Tab-separated table of C-alpha atoms in Angstrom:
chain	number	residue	atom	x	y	z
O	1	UNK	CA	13.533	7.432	-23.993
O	2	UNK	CA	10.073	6.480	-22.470
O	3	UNK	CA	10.091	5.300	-19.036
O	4	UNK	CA	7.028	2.735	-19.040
O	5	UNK	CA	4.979	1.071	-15.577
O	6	UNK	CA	3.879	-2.389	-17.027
O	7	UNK	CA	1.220	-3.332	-14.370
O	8	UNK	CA	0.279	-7.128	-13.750
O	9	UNK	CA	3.749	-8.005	-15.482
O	10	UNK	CA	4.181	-11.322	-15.067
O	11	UNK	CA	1.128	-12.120	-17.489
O	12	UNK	CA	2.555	-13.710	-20.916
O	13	UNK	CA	1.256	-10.843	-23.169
O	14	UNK	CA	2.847	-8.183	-20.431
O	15	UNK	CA	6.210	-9.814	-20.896
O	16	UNK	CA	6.187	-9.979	-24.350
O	17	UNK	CA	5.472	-6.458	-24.634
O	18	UNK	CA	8.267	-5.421	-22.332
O	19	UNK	CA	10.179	-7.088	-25.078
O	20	UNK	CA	8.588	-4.474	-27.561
O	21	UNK	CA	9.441	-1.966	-25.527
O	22	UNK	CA	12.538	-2.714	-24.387
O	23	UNK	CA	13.722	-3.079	-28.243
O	24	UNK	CA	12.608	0.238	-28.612
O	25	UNK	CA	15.097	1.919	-25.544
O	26	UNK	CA	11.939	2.055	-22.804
O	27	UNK	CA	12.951	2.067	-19.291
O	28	UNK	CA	10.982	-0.265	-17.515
O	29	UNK	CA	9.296	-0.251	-14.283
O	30	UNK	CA	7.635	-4.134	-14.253
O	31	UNK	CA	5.233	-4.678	-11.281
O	32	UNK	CA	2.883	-8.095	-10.348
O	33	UNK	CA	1.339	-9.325	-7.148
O	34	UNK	CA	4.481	-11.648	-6.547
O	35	UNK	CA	8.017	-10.267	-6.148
O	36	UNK	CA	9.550	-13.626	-6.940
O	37	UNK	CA	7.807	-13.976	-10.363
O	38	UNK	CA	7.906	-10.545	-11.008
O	39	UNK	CA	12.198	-10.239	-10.180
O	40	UNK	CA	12.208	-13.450	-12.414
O	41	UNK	CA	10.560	-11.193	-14.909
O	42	UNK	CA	12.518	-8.367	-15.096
O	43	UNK	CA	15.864	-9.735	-15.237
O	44	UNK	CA	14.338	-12.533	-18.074
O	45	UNK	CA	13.768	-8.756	-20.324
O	46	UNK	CA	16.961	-7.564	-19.099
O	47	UNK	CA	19.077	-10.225	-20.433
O	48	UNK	CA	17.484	-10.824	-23.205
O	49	UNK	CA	16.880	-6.765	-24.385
O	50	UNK	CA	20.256	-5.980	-22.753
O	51	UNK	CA	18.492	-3.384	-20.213
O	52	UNK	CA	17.778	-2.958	-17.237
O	53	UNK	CA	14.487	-3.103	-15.870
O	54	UNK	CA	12.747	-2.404	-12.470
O	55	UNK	CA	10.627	-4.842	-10.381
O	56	UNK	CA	8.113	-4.346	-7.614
O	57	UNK	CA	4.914	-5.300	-6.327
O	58	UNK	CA	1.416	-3.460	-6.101
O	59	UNK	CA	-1.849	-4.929	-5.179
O	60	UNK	CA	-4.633	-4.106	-7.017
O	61	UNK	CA	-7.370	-4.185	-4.201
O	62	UNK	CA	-5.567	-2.138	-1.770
O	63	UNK	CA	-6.497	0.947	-3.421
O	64	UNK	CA	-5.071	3.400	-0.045
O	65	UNK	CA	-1.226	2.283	-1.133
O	66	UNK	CA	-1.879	2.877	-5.316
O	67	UNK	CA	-0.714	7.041	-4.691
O	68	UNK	CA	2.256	5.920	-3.114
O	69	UNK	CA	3.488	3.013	-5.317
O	70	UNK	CA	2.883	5.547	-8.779
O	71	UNK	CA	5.228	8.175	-6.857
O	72	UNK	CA	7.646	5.389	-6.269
O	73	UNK	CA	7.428	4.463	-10.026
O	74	UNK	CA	8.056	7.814	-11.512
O	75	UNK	CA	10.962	8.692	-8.693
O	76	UNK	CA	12.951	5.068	-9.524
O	77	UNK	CA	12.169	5.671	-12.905
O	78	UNK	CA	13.613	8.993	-13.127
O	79	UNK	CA	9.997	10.197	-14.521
O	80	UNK	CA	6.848	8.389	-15.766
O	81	UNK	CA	5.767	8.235	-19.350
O	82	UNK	CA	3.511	5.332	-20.255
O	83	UNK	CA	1.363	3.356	-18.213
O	84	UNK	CA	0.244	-0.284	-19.249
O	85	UNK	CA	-2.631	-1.747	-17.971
O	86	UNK	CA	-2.162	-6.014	-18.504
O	87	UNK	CA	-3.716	-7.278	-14.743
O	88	UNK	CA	-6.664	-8.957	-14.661
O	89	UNK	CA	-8.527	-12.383	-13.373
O	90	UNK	CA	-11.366	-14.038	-15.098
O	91	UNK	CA	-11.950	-15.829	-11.498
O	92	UNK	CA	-14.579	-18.178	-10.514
O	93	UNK	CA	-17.539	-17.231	-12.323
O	94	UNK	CA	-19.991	-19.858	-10.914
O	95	UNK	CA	-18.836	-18.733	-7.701
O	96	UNK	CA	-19.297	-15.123	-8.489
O	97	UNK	CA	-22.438	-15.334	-9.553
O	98	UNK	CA	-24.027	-16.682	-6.040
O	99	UNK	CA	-21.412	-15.299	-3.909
O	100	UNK	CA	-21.300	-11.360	-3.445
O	101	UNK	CA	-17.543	-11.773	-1.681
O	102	UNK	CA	-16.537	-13.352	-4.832
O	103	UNK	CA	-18.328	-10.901	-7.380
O	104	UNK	CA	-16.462	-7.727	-5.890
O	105	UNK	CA	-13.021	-9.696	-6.000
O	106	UNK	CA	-13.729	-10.212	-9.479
O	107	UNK	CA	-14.864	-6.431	-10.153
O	108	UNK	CA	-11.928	-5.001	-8.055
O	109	UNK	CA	-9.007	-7.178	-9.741
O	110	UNK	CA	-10.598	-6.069	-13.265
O	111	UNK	CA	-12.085	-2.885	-13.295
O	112	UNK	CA	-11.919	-0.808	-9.763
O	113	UNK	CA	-7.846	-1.581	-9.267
O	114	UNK	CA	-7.526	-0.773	-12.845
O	115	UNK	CA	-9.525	2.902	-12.119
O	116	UNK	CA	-7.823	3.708	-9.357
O	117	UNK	CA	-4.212	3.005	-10.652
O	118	UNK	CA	-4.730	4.637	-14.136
O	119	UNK	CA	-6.599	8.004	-12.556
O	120	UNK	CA	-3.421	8.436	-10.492
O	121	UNK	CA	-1.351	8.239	-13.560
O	122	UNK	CA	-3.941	10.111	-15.888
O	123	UNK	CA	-3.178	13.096	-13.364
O	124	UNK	CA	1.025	12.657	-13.707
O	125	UNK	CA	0.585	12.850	-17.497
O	126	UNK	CA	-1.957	15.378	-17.722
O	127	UNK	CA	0.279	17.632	-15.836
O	128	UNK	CA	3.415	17.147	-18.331
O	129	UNK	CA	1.219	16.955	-21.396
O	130	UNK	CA	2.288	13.929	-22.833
O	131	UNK	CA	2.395	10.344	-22.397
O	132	UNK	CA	0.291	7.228	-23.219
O	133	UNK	CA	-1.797	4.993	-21.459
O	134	UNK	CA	-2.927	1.455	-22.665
O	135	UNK	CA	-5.551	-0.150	-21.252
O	136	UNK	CA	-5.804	-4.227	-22.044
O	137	UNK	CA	-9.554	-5.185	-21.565
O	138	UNK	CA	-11.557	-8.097	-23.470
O	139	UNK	CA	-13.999	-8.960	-25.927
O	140	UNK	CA	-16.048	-10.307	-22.971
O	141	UNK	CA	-17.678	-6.657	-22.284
O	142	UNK	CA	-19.309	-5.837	-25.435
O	143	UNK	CA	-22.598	-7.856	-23.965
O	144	UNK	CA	-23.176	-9.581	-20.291
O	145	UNK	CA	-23.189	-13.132	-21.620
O	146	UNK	CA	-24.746	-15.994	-18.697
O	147	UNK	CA	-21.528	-17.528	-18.676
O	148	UNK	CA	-19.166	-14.568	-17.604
O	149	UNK	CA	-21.198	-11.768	-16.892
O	150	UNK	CA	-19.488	-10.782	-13.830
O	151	UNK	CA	-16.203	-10.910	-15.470
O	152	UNK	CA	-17.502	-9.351	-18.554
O	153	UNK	CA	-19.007	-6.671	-16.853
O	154	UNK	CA	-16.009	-5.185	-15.361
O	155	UNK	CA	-14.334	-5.449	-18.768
O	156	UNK	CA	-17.315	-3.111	-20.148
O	157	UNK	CA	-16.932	-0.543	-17.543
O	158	UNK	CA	-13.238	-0.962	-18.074
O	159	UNK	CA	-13.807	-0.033	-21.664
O	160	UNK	CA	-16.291	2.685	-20.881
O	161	UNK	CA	-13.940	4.818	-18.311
O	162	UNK	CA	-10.698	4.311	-20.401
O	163	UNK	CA	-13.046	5.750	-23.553
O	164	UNK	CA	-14.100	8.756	-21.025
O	165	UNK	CA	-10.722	9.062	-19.955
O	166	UNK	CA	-9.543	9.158	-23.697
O	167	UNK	CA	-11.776	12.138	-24.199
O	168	UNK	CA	-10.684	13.722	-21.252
O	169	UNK	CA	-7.182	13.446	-22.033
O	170	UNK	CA	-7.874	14.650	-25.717
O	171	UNK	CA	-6.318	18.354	-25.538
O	172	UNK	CA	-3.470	17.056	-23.106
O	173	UNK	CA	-0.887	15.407	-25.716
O	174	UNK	CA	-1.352	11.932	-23.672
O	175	UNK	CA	-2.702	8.806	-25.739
O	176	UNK	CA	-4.637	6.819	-24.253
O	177	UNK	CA	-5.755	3.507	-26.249
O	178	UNK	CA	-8.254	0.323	-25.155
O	179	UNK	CA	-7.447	-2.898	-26.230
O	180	UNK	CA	-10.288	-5.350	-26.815
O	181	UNK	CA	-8.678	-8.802	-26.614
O	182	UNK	CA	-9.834	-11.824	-27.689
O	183	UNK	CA	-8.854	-15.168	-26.122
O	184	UNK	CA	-5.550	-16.160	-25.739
O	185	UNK	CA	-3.312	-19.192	-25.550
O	186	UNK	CA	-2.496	-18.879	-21.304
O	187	UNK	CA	-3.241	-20.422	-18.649
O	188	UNK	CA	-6.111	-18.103	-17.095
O	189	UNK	CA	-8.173	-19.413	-20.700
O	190	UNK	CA	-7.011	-23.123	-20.584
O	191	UNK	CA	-9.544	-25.847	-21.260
O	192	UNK	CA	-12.086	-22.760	-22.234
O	193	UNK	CA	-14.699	-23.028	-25.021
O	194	UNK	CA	-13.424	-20.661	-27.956
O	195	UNK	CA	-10.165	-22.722	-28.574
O	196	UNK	CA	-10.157	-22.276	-32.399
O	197	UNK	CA	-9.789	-18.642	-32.331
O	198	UNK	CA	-7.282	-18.046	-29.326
O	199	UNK	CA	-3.964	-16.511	-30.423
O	200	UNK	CA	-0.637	-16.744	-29.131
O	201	UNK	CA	0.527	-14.108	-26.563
O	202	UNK	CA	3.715	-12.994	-28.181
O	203	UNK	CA	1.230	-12.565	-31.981
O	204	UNK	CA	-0.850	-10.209	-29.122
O	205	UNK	CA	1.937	-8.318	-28.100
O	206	UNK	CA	2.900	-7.886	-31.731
O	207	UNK	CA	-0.265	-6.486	-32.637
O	208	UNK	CA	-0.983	-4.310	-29.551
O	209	UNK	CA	2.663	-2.554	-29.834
O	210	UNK	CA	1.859	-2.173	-33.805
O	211	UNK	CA	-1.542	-0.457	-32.707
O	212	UNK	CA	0.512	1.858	-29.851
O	213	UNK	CA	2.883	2.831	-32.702
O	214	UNK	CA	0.158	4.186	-34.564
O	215	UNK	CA	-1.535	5.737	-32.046
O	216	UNK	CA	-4.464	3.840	-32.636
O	217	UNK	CA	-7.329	4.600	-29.838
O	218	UNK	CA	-9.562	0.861	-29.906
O	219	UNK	CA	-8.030	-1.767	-31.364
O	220	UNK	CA	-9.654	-5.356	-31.533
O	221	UNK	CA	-6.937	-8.385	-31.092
O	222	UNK	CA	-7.203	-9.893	-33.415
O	223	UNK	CA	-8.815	-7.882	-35.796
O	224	UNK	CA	-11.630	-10.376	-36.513
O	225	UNK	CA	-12.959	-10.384	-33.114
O	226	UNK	CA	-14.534	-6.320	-34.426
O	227	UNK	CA	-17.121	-7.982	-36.469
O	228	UNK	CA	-17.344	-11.074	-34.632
O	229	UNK	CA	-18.511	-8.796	-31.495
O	230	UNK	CA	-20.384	-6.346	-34.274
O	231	UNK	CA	-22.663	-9.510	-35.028
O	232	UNK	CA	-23.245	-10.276	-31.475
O	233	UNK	CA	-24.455	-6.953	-30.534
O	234	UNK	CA	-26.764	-6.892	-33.092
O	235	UNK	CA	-29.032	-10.234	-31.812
O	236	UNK	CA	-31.938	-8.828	-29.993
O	237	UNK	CA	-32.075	-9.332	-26.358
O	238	UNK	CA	-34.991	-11.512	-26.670
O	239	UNK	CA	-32.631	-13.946	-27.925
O	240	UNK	CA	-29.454	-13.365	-26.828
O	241	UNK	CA	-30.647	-14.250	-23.265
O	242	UNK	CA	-31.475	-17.347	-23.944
O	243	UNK	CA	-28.479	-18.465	-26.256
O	244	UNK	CA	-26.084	-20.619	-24.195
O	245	UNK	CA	-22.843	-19.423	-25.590
């Protein structure tokens, strides 16, 4: 039975994937920001996957309590198998962009919380040789785009240290897989250009768990966003920077 930390849990993709892995006999630790939404959460998967799962908070920023809340996880959890990584902001970009306060907010929600939280766990796995971590990131970091390249630059690093952790991890028995999401149908992407090719969060969860199963190490979701984003990378620079898009 895999006992699995699902951080940023009250996210519509992180709840349908506690679903997944509920179905499946995971015990599940389910931690957000808010301990109202998040309790909400977990008993919504426990009723409906006849389990019982675990709530608590963590927040992503304060980076001195992350050793303590992970030894908290595996000790309620009776041991720690599987770490999923679903937190994340897109923020105010405009804002971001002028504002240095407001750039590192964005970078810390997406990309240093994220390091911090799955390093701590990379080191509990490693030690018991098996395991998996999944790592949600985004589309956005294949190229720093005007619109979102605060945002989208976290998502690249993301994507760069889970690939280096990956290779790390290689000879240790623990799987470690990035997930390259497209937009979806929530509220963080509401009223956002893009709307024809946003999927639904539970056809996400569908296809992320499908990818997990199969141990697959970079999936694209969906799959058409791999040569969308092979196209894009291919304009040359001279262009891309002035494309509006």
């Amino acid at each position: 039975m895999n006992r699995v930390l699902i951080l940023g849990a009250t996210s519509p993709i992180a709840r349908a994937l506690a679903l997944r892995f509920a179905a499946d006999g995971a015990r599940l630790f389910l931690a957000a920001r808010n301990a109202d939404e998040v309790r909400r959460v977990a008993e919504d998967v426990g009723t409906r996957a006849g389990v019982t799962a675990l709530a608590g908070t963590f927040d992503a920023s304060d980076f001195a309590s992350h050793d303590e809340f992970i030894r908290r996880v595996a000790l309620e959890l009776g041991g720690l198998d599987g770490v999923v990584v679903c937190f994340g902001t897109l923020g105010d970009e405009d804002s971001a962009q002028t504002d240095p306060a407001d750039a590192l907010a964005t970078i810390n929600q997406n990309l240093t919380g994220a390091v911090s939280l799955m390093t701590l766990a990379a080191r509990h796995l490693e030690q018991q040789r098996s395991g998996f971590i999944i790592a949600i990131g985004s589309v956005a970091g294949e190229r720093g785009r005007k619109k979102n390249y605060v945002y989208g630059s976290a998502k690249g690093a993301l994507a760069l240290f889970v690939q280096g952790l990956r290779g790390r991890l290689a000879d240790s028995g623990v799987h470690v897989m990035t997930v390259k999401l497209g937009t979806v149908d929530t509220r963080m992407t509401w009223g956002r250009e893009g709307a024809l090719l946003t999927i639904a969060p539970a056809k996400a969860a569908d296809l992320i768990y499908a990818a997990y199963r199969k141990r697959a190490e970079v999936v694209y979701v969906p799959w058409f966003w791999r040569v969308i984003m092979g196209a894009v990378r291919l304009i040359p620079e001279s262009r891309f920077k002035r494309m509006s898009f």
